[in-house]
mmCIF file of C-alpha atoms and ligand atoms in Angstrom:
data_model
loop_
_atom_site.group_PDB
_atom_site.id
_atom_site.type_symbol
_atom_site.label_atom_id
_atom_site.label_comp_id
_atom_site.label_asym_id
_atom_site.label_seq_id
_atom_site.Cartn_x
_atom_site.Cartn_y
_atom_site.Cartn_z
ATOM 1 C CA MET K 405 -35.650 21.114 44.231
ATOM 2 C CA THR K 406 -32.950 18.537 42.709
ATOM 3 C CA GLN K 407 -29.695 17.747 44.974
ATOM 4 C CA LEU K 408 -27.119 18.679 42.725
ATOM 5 C CA LYS K 409 -26.181 21.592 42.973
ATOM 6 C CA GLU K 410 -25.245 20.963 46.963
ATOM 7 C CA ILE K 411 -23.639 17.278 45.639
ATOM 8 C CA LEU K 412 -21.497 19.898 42.592
ATOM 9 C CA SER K 413 -20.285 22.359 45.855
ATOM 10 C CA TYR K 414 -19.588 19.386 48.138
ATOM 11 C CA ASN K 415 -18.297 18.084 45.497
ATOM 12 C CA GLU K 416 -16.182 20.683 44.493
ATOM 13 C CA ALA K 417 -14.402 21.151 48.361
ATOM 14 C CA PHE K 418 -13.316 17.320 48.276
ATOM 15 C CA VAL K 419 -11.381 17.559 45.625
ATOM 16 C CA LYS K 420 -9.938 20.733 46.574
ATOM 17 C CA ASN K 421 -9.015 18.773 49.240
ATOM 18 C CA GLU K 422 -7.614 15.825 48.210
ATOM 19 C CA GLU K 423 -9.909 13.847 50.491
ATOM 20 C CA TYR K 424 -9.669 11.703 47.349
ATOM 21 C CA LYS K 425 -6.170 10.064 48.483
ATOM 22 C CA PRO K 426 -7.250 7.439 50.571
ATOM 23 C CA TYR K 427 -8.664 5.202 48.030
ATOM 24 C CA GLU K 428 -6.189 5.555 45.152
ATOM 25 C CA THR K 429 -6.694 1.934 43.984
ATOM 26 C CA SER K 430 -6.572 1.099 40.049
ATOM 27 C CA LYS K 431 -9.078 -0.524 38.559
ATOM 28 C CA PHE K 432 -7.476 -3.845 38.712
ATOM 29 C CA PRO K 433 -9.277 -5.845 41.153
ATOM 30 C CA ASN K 434 -6.916 -6.124 43.985
ATOM 31 C CA LYS K 435 -8.810 -9.189 45.812
ATOM 32 C CA GLU K 436 -9.268 -10.601 41.723
ATOM 33 C CA LEU K 437 -13.216 -10.280 43.141
ATOM 34 C CA ALA K 438 -16.458 -10.103 41.876
ATOM 35 C CA ILE K 439 -19.767 -9.490 43.013
ATOM 36 C CA VAL K 440 -22.985 -9.157 41.984
ATOM 37 C CA THR K 441 -25.465 -8.500 44.114
ATOM 38 C CA CYS K 442 -28.746 -5.111 44.963
ATOM 39 C CA MET K 443 -29.056 -2.155 44.516
ATOM 40 C CA ASP K 444 -29.920 -2.269 47.965
ATOM 41 C CA THR K 445 -29.120 1.270 50.251
ATOM 42 C CA ARG K 446 -28.491 -1.041 53.819
ATOM 43 C CA LEU K 447 -25.807 -2.919 51.418
ATOM 44 C CA ILE K 448 -24.346 0.179 50.809
ATOM 45 C CA GLU K 449 -21.752 0.510 53.201
ATOM 46 C CA LEU K 450 -22.330 -2.226 55.274
ATOM 47 C CA LEU K 451 -21.543 -5.376 52.423
ATOM 48 C CA PRO K 452 -18.289 -4.165 51.943
ATOM 49 C CA LYS K 453 -16.943 -3.941 55.839
ATOM 50 C CA ALA K 454 -18.700 -7.709 56.234
ATOM 51 C CA LEU K 455 -16.857 -9.003 53.468
ATOM 52 C CA ASN K 456 -13.419 -6.425 54.597
ATOM 53 C CA ILE K 457 -13.753 -5.719 51.140
ATOM 54 C CA HIS K 458 -11.986 -1.770 50.712
ATOM 55 C CA ASN K 459 -11.695 0.013 48.007
ATOM 56 C CA GLY K 460 -9.598 -1.235 44.825
ATOM 57 C CA ASP K 461 -11.101 -5.265 46.630
ATOM 58 C CA ALA K 462 -13.017 -6.514 44.149
ATOM 59 C CA LYS K 463 -15.237 -5.123 41.097
ATOM 60 C CA MET K 464 -18.976 -5.033 42.076
ATOM 61 C CA ILE K 465 -22.112 -5.347 39.688
ATOM 62 C CA LYS K 466 -25.469 -3.731 41.254
ATOM 63 C CA ASN K 467 -29.126 -4.335 39.676
ATOM 64 C CA ALA K 468 -32.387 -4.702 41.931
ATOM 65 C CA GLY K 469 -32.218 -8.718 43.605
ATOM 66 C CA GLY K 470 -28.495 -9.169 42.807
ATOM 67 C CA MET K 471 -29.522 -10.932 39.686
ATOM 68 C CA ILE K 472 -28.341 -12.980 36.449
ATOM 69 C CA GLU K 473 -31.170 -12.857 34.583
ATOM 70 C CA THR K 474 -30.290 -13.682 31.625
ATOM 71 C CA PRO K 475 -27.003 -15.661 30.008
ATOM 72 C CA TYR K 476 -26.459 -12.209 28.176
ATOM 73 C CA ASP K 477 -28.216 -9.699 30.463
ATOM 74 C CA SER K 478 -25.753 -6.370 31.319
ATOM 75 C CA ALA K 479 -25.172 -8.281 34.573
ATOM 76 C CA MET K 480 -23.666 -11.137 32.345
ATOM 77 C CA LYS K 481 -21.678 -9.049 30.445
ATOM 78 C CA SER K 482 -20.201 -6.974 33.298
ATOM 79 C CA LEU K 483 -19.029 -10.479 34.647
ATOM 80 C CA LEU K 484 -17.648 -11.028 32.006
ATOM 81 C CA VAL K 485 -15.805 -7.543 31.230
ATOM 82 C CA ALA K 486 -14.099 -7.587 34.705
ATOM 83 C CA ILE K 487 -13.047 -11.204 34.362
ATOM 84 C CA TYR K 488 -11.149 -11.010 30.546
ATOM 85 C CA GLU K 489 -10.856 -7.300 30.827
ATOM 86 C CA LEU K 490 -10.196 -7.066 34.387
ATOM 87 C CA LYS K 491 -8.205 -9.889 35.796
ATOM 88 C CA ALA K 492 -11.200 -10.863 38.622
ATOM 89 C CA ARG K 493 -10.904 -14.973 39.166
ATOM 90 C CA GLU K 494 -13.781 -15.660 41.747
ATOM 91 C CA VAL K 495 -17.539 -14.320 41.539
ATOM 92 C CA LEU K 496 -19.527 -14.134 44.409
ATOM 93 C CA ILE K 497 -23.268 -13.373 43.342
ATOM 94 C CA ILE K 498 -25.361 -12.493 47.137
ATOM 95 C CA GLY K 499 -28.528 -12.311 47.509
ATOM 96 C CA HIS K 500 -30.209 -10.039 50.704
ATOM 97 C CA HIS K 501 -32.738 -11.592 52.999
ATOM 98 C CA LYS K 502 -35.647 -8.435 53.232
ATOM 99 C CA CYS K 503 -35.133 -7.721 48.438
ATOM 100 C CA GLY K 504 -37.563 -5.301 47.706
ATOM 101 C CA MET K 505 -37.283 -7.529 44.642
ATOM 102 C CA ILE K 506 -39.294 -11.061 46.904
ATOM 103 C CA GLY K 507 -42.434 -11.179 45.649
ATOM 104 C CA LEU K 508 -42.478 -8.305 43.159
ATOM 105 C CA LYS K 509 -45.120 -8.567 40.841
ATOM 106 C CA GLY K 510 -44.857 -6.386 37.434
ATOM 107 C CA GLU K 511 -48.212 -5.954 37.085
ATOM 108 C CA ASN K 512 -48.051 -3.737 40.499
ATOM 109 C CA MET K 513 -45.745 -1.915 39.597
ATOM 110 C CA ILE K 514 -47.784 -1.339 36.211
ATOM 111 C CA GLU K 515 -50.212 0.397 38.305
ATOM 112 C CA HIS K 516 -47.705 1.952 40.503
ATOM 113 C CA MET K 517 -47.270 4.609 37.842
ATOM 114 C CA LYS K 518 -50.372 4.789 36.669
ATOM 115 C CA GLU K 519 -50.675 5.894 40.294
ATOM 116 C CA GLN K 520 -48.078 8.063 39.751
ATOM 117 C CA GLY K 521 -48.928 9.435 36.525
ATOM 118 C CA LEU K 522 -48.477 7.057 33.568
ATOM 119 C CA ASN K 523 -49.874 8.143 30.672
ATOM 120 C CA GLU K 524 -52.036 4.693 28.461
ATOM 121 C CA THR K 525 -49.935 5.978 25.661
ATOM 122 C CA SER K 526 -46.889 5.674 26.898
ATOM 123 C CA LEU K 527 -47.392 2.117 28.897
ATOM 124 C CA ASN K 528 -49.146 1.409 25.411
ATOM 125 C CA HIS K 529 -45.421 2.441 23.393
ATOM 126 C CA ALA K 530 -43.288 0.594 26.620
ATOM 127 C CA LYS K 531 -45.926 -3.407 24.788
ATOM 128 C CA SER K 532 -45.139 -2.499 21.769
ATOM 129 C CA GLU K 533 -41.558 -2.426 22.579
ATOM 130 C CA ASN K 534 -41.587 -5.598 25.559
ATOM 131 C CA ASP K 535 -44.329 -7.945 24.150
ATOM 132 C CA HIS K 536 -43.442 -9.460 28.227
ATOM 133 C CA LEU K 537 -44.021 -5.864 30.141
ATOM 134 C CA GLU K 538 -45.349 -7.815 33.041
ATOM 135 C CA THR K 539 -43.131 -10.608 33.448
ATOM 136 C CA TRP K 540 -39.284 -8.712 33.118
ATOM 137 C CA LEU K 541 -40.896 -6.554 35.563
ATOM 138 C CA ASN K 542 -41.566 -9.199 38.021
ATOM 139 C CA GLY K 543 -39.145 -9.891 41.067
ATOM 140 C CA PHE K 544 -39.093 -13.350 42.743
ATOM 141 C CA GLY K 545 -39.614 -15.786 45.081
ATOM 142 C CA SER K 546 -37.351 -16.793 47.008
ATOM 143 C CA VAL K 547 -33.621 -15.262 47.507
ATOM 144 C CA GLU K 548 -32.025 -18.744 48.187
ATOM 145 C CA GLU K 549 -33.927 -20.257 44.359
ATOM 146 C CA ARG K 550 -32.810 -16.729 42.849
ATOM 147 C CA VAL K 551 -28.999 -16.992 43.820
ATOM 148 C CA LYS K 552 -28.756 -20.376 42.884
ATOM 149 C CA LYS K 553 -30.632 -19.811 39.254
ATOM 150 C CA SER K 554 -27.627 -16.809 38.616
ATOM 151 C CA VAL K 555 -24.457 -18.999 39.795
ATOM 152 C CA GLU K 556 -26.038 -22.258 37.375
ATOM 153 C CA THR K 557 -26.748 -18.980 34.509
ATOM 154 C CA VAL K 558 -23.626 -17.967 35.452
ATOM 155 C CA LYS K 559 -21.287 -21.998 35.282
ATOM 156 C CA ASN K 560 -23.386 -23.038 32.686
ATOM 157 C CA HIS K 561 -21.936 -19.989 30.565
ATOM 158 C CA PRO K 562 -20.511 -20.677 27.012
ATOM 159 C CA LEU K 563 -18.540 -17.651 27.729
ATOM 160 C CA MET K 564 -16.945 -18.313 30.972
ATOM 161 C CA PRO K 565 -13.868 -19.729 32.159
ATOM 162 C CA ARG K 566 -14.211 -23.243 33.894
ATOM 163 C CA ASP K 567 -11.752 -22.165 35.877
ATOM 164 C CA ILE K 568 -13.411 -19.709 37.749
ATOM 165 C CA PRO K 569 -15.421 -20.481 41.081
ATOM 166 C CA VAL K 570 -18.660 -19.146 41.390
ATOM 167 C CA HIS K 571 -20.747 -18.944 44.530
ATOM 168 C CA GLY K 572 -24.138 -17.938 46.117
ATOM 169 C CA LEU K 573 -24.462 -16.459 48.844
ATOM 170 C CA VAL K 574 -27.211 -14.830 50.881
ATOM 171 C CA ILE K 575 -25.917 -11.466 53.251
ATOM 172 C CA CYS K 576 -28.617 -10.295 56.092
ATOM 173 C CA PRO K 577 -28.945 -6.765 55.381
ATOM 174 C CA GLU K 578 -29.053 -5.295 59.412
ATOM 175 C CA THR K 579 -26.071 -7.300 60.768
ATOM 176 C CA GLY K 580 -24.216 -8.273 57.251
ATOM 177 C CA LYS K 581 -24.047 -11.800 58.479
ATOM 178 C CA LEU K 582 -23.478 -14.227 55.093
ATOM 179 C CA ASP K 583 -25.505 -17.326 54.663
ATOM 180 C CA LEU K 584 -24.005 -19.969 51.990
ATOM 181 C CA VAL K 585 -25.655 -21.183 49.378
ATOM 182 C CA VAL K 586 -23.759 -22.551 46.954
ATOM 183 C CA GLU K 587 -19.959 -23.390 47.618
ATOM 184 C CA ASP K 588 -18.352 -23.928 44.639
ATOM 185 C CA ASN K 589 -14.666 -26.269 44.625
ATOM 186 C CA LYS K 590 -13.026 -25.230 42.295
HETATM 187 ZN ZN1 ZN R 1887 -32.623 -5.726 47.511
#
């Protein structure tokens, strides 16, 4: 059983009733902001509300942990697109307390994969494609340290314009309270 049918039927009514009208905007962020944050379910609505971000205000880049891991990963590419193609002029990297990536060990995730039916052949196939599979799946220890690292990776990126401030923050997934980790006073 998937939820697809239900989603499609809801969607048909949504469009027919023009419920999209309050969300009409452009692809350019009104507040010229790009935000990198976590895919956590608790942040879907809470984070924009807590930051006074509305539809159209910011480019929102999400992954597990809200990380820029390497200078040429998908999140960094999205950030460059947001800046050079979509006119974002300020970057917020926002981790959060109680993140699922805190303490996550790749070796444990591989055990969970096996428990959920992944066979050895598929696992070995993945290992042959990624020499560092276990570490690639790792999370992090401290969210503040992870945010600082992401900020540094962005700031030191050779393709980043030097005049764009890159701030680091941590949000509480229950109250929406923001703690400043790195303020970039450009
Ligand atoms: Zn998270």
